[in-house]
Short mmCIF file of C-alpha atoms in Angstrom, two decimals:
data_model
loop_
_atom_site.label_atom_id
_atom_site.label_comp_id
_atom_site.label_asym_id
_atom_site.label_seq_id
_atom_site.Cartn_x
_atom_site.Cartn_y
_atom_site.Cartn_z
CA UNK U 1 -0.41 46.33 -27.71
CA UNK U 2 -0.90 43.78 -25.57
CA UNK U 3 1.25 44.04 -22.06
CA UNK U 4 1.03 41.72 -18.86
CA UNK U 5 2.55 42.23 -15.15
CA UNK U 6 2.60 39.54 -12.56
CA UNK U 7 2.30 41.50 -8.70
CA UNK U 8 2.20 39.82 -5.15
CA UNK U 9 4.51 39.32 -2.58
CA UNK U 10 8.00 38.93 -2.95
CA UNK U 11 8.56 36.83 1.16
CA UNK U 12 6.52 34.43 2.65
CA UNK U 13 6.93 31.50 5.32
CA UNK U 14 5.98 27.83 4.87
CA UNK U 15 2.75 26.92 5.19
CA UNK U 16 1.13 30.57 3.61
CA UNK U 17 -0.80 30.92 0.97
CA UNK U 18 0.88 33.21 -2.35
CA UNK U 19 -1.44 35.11 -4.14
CA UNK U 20 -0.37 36.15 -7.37
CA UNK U 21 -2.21 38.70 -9.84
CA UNK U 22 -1.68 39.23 -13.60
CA UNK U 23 -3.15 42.67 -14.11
CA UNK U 24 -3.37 42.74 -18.49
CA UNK U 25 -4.07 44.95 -21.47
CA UNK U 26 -4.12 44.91 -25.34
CA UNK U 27 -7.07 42.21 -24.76
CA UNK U 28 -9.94 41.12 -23.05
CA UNK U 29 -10.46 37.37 -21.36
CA UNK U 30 -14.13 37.34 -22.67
CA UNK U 31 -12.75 37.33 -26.37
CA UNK U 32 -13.41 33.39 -27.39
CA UNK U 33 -10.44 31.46 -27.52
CA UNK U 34 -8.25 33.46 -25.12
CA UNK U 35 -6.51 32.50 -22.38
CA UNK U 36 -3.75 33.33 -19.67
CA UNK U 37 -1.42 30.87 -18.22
CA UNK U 38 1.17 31.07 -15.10
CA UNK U 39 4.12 29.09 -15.15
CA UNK U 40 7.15 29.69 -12.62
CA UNK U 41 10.88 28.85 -12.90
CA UNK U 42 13.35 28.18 -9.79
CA UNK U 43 16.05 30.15 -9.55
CA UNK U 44 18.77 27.99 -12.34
CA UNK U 45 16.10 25.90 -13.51
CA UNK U 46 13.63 24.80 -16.59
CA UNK U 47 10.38 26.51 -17.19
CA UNK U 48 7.31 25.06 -15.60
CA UNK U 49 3.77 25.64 -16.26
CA UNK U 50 0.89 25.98 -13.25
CA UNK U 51 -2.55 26.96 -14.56
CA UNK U 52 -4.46 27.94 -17.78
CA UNK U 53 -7.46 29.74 -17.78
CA UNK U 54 -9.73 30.36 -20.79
CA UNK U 55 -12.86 32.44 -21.74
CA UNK U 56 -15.15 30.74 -21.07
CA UNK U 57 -13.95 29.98 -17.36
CA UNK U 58 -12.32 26.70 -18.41
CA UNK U 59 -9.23 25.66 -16.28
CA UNK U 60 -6.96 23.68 -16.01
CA UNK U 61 -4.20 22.54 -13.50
CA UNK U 62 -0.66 21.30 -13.53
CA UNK U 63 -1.36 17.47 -11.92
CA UNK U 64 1.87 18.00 -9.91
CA UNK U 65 0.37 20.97 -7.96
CA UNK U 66 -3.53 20.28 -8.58
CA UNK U 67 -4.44 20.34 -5.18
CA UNK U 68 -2.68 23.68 -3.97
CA UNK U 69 -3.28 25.52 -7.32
CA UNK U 70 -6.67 27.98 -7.90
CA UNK U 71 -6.96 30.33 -11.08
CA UNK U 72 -9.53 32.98 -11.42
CA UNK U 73 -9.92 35.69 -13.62
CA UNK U 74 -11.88 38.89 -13.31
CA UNK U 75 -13.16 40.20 -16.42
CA UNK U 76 -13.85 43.72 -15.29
CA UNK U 77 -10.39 44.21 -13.68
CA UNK U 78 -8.47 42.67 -16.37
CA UNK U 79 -6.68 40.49 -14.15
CA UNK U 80 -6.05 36.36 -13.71
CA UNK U 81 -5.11 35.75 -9.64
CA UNK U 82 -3.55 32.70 -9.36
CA UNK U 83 -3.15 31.19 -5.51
CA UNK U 84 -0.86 28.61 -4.15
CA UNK U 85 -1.48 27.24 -0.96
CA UNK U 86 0.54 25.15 1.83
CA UNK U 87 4.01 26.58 0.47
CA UNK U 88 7.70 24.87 0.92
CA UNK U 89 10.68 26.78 0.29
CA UNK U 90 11.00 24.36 -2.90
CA UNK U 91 7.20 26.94 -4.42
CA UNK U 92 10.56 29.58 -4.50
CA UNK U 93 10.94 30.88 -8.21
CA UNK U 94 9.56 33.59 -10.91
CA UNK U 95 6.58 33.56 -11.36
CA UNK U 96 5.15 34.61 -14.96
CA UNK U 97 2.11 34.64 -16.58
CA UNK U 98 1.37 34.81 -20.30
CA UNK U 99 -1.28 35.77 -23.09
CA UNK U 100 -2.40 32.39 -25.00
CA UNK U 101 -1.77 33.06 -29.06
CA UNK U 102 -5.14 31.98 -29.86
CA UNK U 103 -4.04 29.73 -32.98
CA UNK U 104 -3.17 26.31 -32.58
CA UNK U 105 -2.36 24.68 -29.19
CA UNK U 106 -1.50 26.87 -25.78
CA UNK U 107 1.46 28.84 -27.20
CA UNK U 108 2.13 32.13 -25.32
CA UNK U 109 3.19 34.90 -27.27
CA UNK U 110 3.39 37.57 -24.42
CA UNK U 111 4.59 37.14 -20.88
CA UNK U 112 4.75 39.26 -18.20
CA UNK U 113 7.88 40.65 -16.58
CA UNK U 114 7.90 37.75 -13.45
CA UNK U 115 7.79 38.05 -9.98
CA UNK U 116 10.26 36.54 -7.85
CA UNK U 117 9.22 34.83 -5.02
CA UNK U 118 10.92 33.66 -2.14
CA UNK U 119 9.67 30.83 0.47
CA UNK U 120 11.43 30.99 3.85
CA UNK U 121 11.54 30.46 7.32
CA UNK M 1 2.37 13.04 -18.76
CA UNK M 2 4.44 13.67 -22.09
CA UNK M 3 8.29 14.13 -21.47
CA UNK M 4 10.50 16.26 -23.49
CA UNK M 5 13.99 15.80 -23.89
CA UNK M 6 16.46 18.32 -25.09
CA UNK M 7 19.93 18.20 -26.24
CA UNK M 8 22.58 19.18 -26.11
CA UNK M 9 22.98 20.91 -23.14
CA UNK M 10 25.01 23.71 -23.87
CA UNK M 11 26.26 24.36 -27.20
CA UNK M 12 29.05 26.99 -27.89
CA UNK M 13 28.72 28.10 -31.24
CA UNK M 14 30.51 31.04 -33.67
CA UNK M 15 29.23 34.02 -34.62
CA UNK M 16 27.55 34.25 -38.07
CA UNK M 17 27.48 29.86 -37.74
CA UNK M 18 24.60 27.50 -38.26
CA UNK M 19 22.70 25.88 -34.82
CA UNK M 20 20.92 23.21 -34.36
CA UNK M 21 19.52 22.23 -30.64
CA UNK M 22 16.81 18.58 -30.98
CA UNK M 23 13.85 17.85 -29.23
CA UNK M 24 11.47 14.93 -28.86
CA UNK M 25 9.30 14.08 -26.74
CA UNK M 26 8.11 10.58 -25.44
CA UNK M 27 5.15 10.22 -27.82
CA UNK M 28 3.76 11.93 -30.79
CA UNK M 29 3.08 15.44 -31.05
CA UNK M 30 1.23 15.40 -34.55
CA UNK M 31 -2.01 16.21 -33.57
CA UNK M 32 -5.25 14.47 -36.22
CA UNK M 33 -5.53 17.91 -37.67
CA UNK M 34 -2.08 17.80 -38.91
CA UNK M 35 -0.13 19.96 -37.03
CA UNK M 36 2.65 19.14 -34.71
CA UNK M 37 1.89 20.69 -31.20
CA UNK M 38 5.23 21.49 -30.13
CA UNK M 39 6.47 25.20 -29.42
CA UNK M 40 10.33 27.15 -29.29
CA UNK M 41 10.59 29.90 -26.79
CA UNK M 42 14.33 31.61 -26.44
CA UNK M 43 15.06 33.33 -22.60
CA UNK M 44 17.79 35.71 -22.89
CA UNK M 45 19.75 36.36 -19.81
CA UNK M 46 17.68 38.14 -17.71
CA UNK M 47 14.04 37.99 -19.57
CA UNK M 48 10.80 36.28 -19.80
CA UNK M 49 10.77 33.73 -22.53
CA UNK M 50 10.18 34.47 -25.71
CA UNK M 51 8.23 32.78 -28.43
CA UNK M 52 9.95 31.90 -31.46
CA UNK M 53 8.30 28.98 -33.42
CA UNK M 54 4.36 27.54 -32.46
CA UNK M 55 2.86 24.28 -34.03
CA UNK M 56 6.49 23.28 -34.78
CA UNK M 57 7.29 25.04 -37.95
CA UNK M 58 5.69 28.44 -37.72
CA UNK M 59 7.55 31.76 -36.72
CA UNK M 60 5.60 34.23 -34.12
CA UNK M 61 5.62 37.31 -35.11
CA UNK M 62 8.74 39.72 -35.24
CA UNK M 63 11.08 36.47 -35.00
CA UNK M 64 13.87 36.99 -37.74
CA UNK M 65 14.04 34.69 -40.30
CA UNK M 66 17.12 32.77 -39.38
CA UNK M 67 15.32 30.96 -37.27
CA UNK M 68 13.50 27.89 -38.63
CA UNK M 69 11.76 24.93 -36.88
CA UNK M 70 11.20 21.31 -38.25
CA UNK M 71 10.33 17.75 -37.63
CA UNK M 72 7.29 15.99 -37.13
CA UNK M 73 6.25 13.13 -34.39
CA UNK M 74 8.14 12.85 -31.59
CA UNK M 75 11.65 14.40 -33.06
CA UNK M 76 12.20 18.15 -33.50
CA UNK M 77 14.77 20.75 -34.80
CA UNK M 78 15.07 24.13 -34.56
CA UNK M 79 17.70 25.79 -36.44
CA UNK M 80 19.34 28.97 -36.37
CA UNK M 81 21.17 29.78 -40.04
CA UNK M 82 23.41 32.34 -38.89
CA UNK M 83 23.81 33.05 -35.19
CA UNK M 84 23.80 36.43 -33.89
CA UNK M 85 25.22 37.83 -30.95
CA UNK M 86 21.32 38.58 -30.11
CA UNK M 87 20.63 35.20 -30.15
CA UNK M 88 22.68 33.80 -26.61
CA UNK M 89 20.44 32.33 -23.94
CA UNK M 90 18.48 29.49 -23.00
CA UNK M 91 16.44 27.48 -25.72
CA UNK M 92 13.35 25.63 -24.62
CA UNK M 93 10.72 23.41 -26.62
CA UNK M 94 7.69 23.02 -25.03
CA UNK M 95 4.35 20.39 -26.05
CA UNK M 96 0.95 22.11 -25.82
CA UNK M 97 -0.63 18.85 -27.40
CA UNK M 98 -1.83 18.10 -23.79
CA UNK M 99 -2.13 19.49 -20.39
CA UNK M 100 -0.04 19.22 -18.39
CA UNK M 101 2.07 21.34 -20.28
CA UNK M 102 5.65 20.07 -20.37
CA UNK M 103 9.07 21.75 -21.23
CA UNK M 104 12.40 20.15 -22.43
CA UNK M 105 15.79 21.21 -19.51
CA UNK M 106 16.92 23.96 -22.04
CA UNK M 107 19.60 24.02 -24.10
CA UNK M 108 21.72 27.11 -23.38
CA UNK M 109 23.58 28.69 -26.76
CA UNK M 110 26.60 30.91 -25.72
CA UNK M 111 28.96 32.42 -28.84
CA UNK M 112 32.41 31.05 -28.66
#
């Protein structure tokens, strides 16, 4: 069964830096062809992804947020850690990550529960 | 980046009553293997997303067969034969042709 839970902190000021971890199970991230994404969603608003990271330590970044966006994953742990730098009260939202179905395109067919997070002064 | 457009909106609908919500996105999603790259996910009130339909037409697994998705391109359908009071929330398509990923606004389905 394969289960995902996003952790980190729930307040921070503009200007930090989040760090977000998806801690997983039900799979491992050196399996060829899987991957783990993070995508967040303001509070009201439409889905948005962030990051993808695959097996074989491909990435790859949302253009929108390239510059303040790193994934990394750590095999042994089980967990993807996904940090966003230089944060404006606009970064607040849920955060989720999500298990890539490994047929096809990047469709996710688990997510994680989300973790809100608010930016403020 | 490719933009995806949903509609309607918001669409009331009866209970035990066809839906229909479109998509399409600004250019073509048919990939040169055939297959359209274009996902459903549903996000009840309160939930993570859920997947429903991947490369346009085919239903993840556990997803009841009332729900169907079609089209081909740039214009999508997903269709719900008989709507259940399960089935309220927001409905989002999303393109994994290309990164960036990109979703559609949502079209939220409430029963009447």
């Amino acid at each position: 069964q394969i289960t995902l839970k996003e952790s980190g902190p729930t307040l921070l000021k503009p200007t930090q830096t989040l760090t977000l971890t998806c801690t997983f199970s039900g799979f491992s991230l050196t399996t060829s062809g899987v991957g783990v994404g993070w995508f967040r969603q303001p509070p009201g608003k439409a889905l948005e992804w962030l990051a993808l990271i695959f097996w074989d330590d491909d990435s790859r970044y949302s253009p929108s947020l390239k510059n303040r966006l790193t994934i990394t994953k750590d095999t042994s742990k089980n967990q993807v850690v996904l940090t966003v730098t230089n944060l404006d009260p606009v970064d607040t939202a849920t955060y989720y990550c999500a298990h890539r179905l490994q047929i096809g395109g990047s469709s996710f067919d688990y997510w994680g529960q989300g973790a809100r997070v608010t930016v403020s002064s | 980046d490719i933009v995806m457009t949903q509609s309607p909106l918001s669409l009331p609908v009866t209970h035990g009553e066809p839906a229909s919500i479109s998509c399409r996105s600004s250019q073509s999603l048919l990939n040169t293997n055939g297959h359209n790259y274009l996902d459903w996910y549903l996000q009840k009130p309160g939930q993570s997303p859920q997947l429903l339909i991947y490369l346009g037409s085919n239903r993840a697994s556990g997803v009841p067969d009332r729900f169907s998705g079609s089209g081909s391109g740039t214009d999508f359908t997903l269709k719900i034969s008989r709507v259940e009071a399960e089935d309220v929330g927001v409905y989002y398509c999303m393109q994994t042709l290309q990164t960036p990923l990109t979703f559609g606004g949502g079209t939220r389905v409430e029963i009447k």
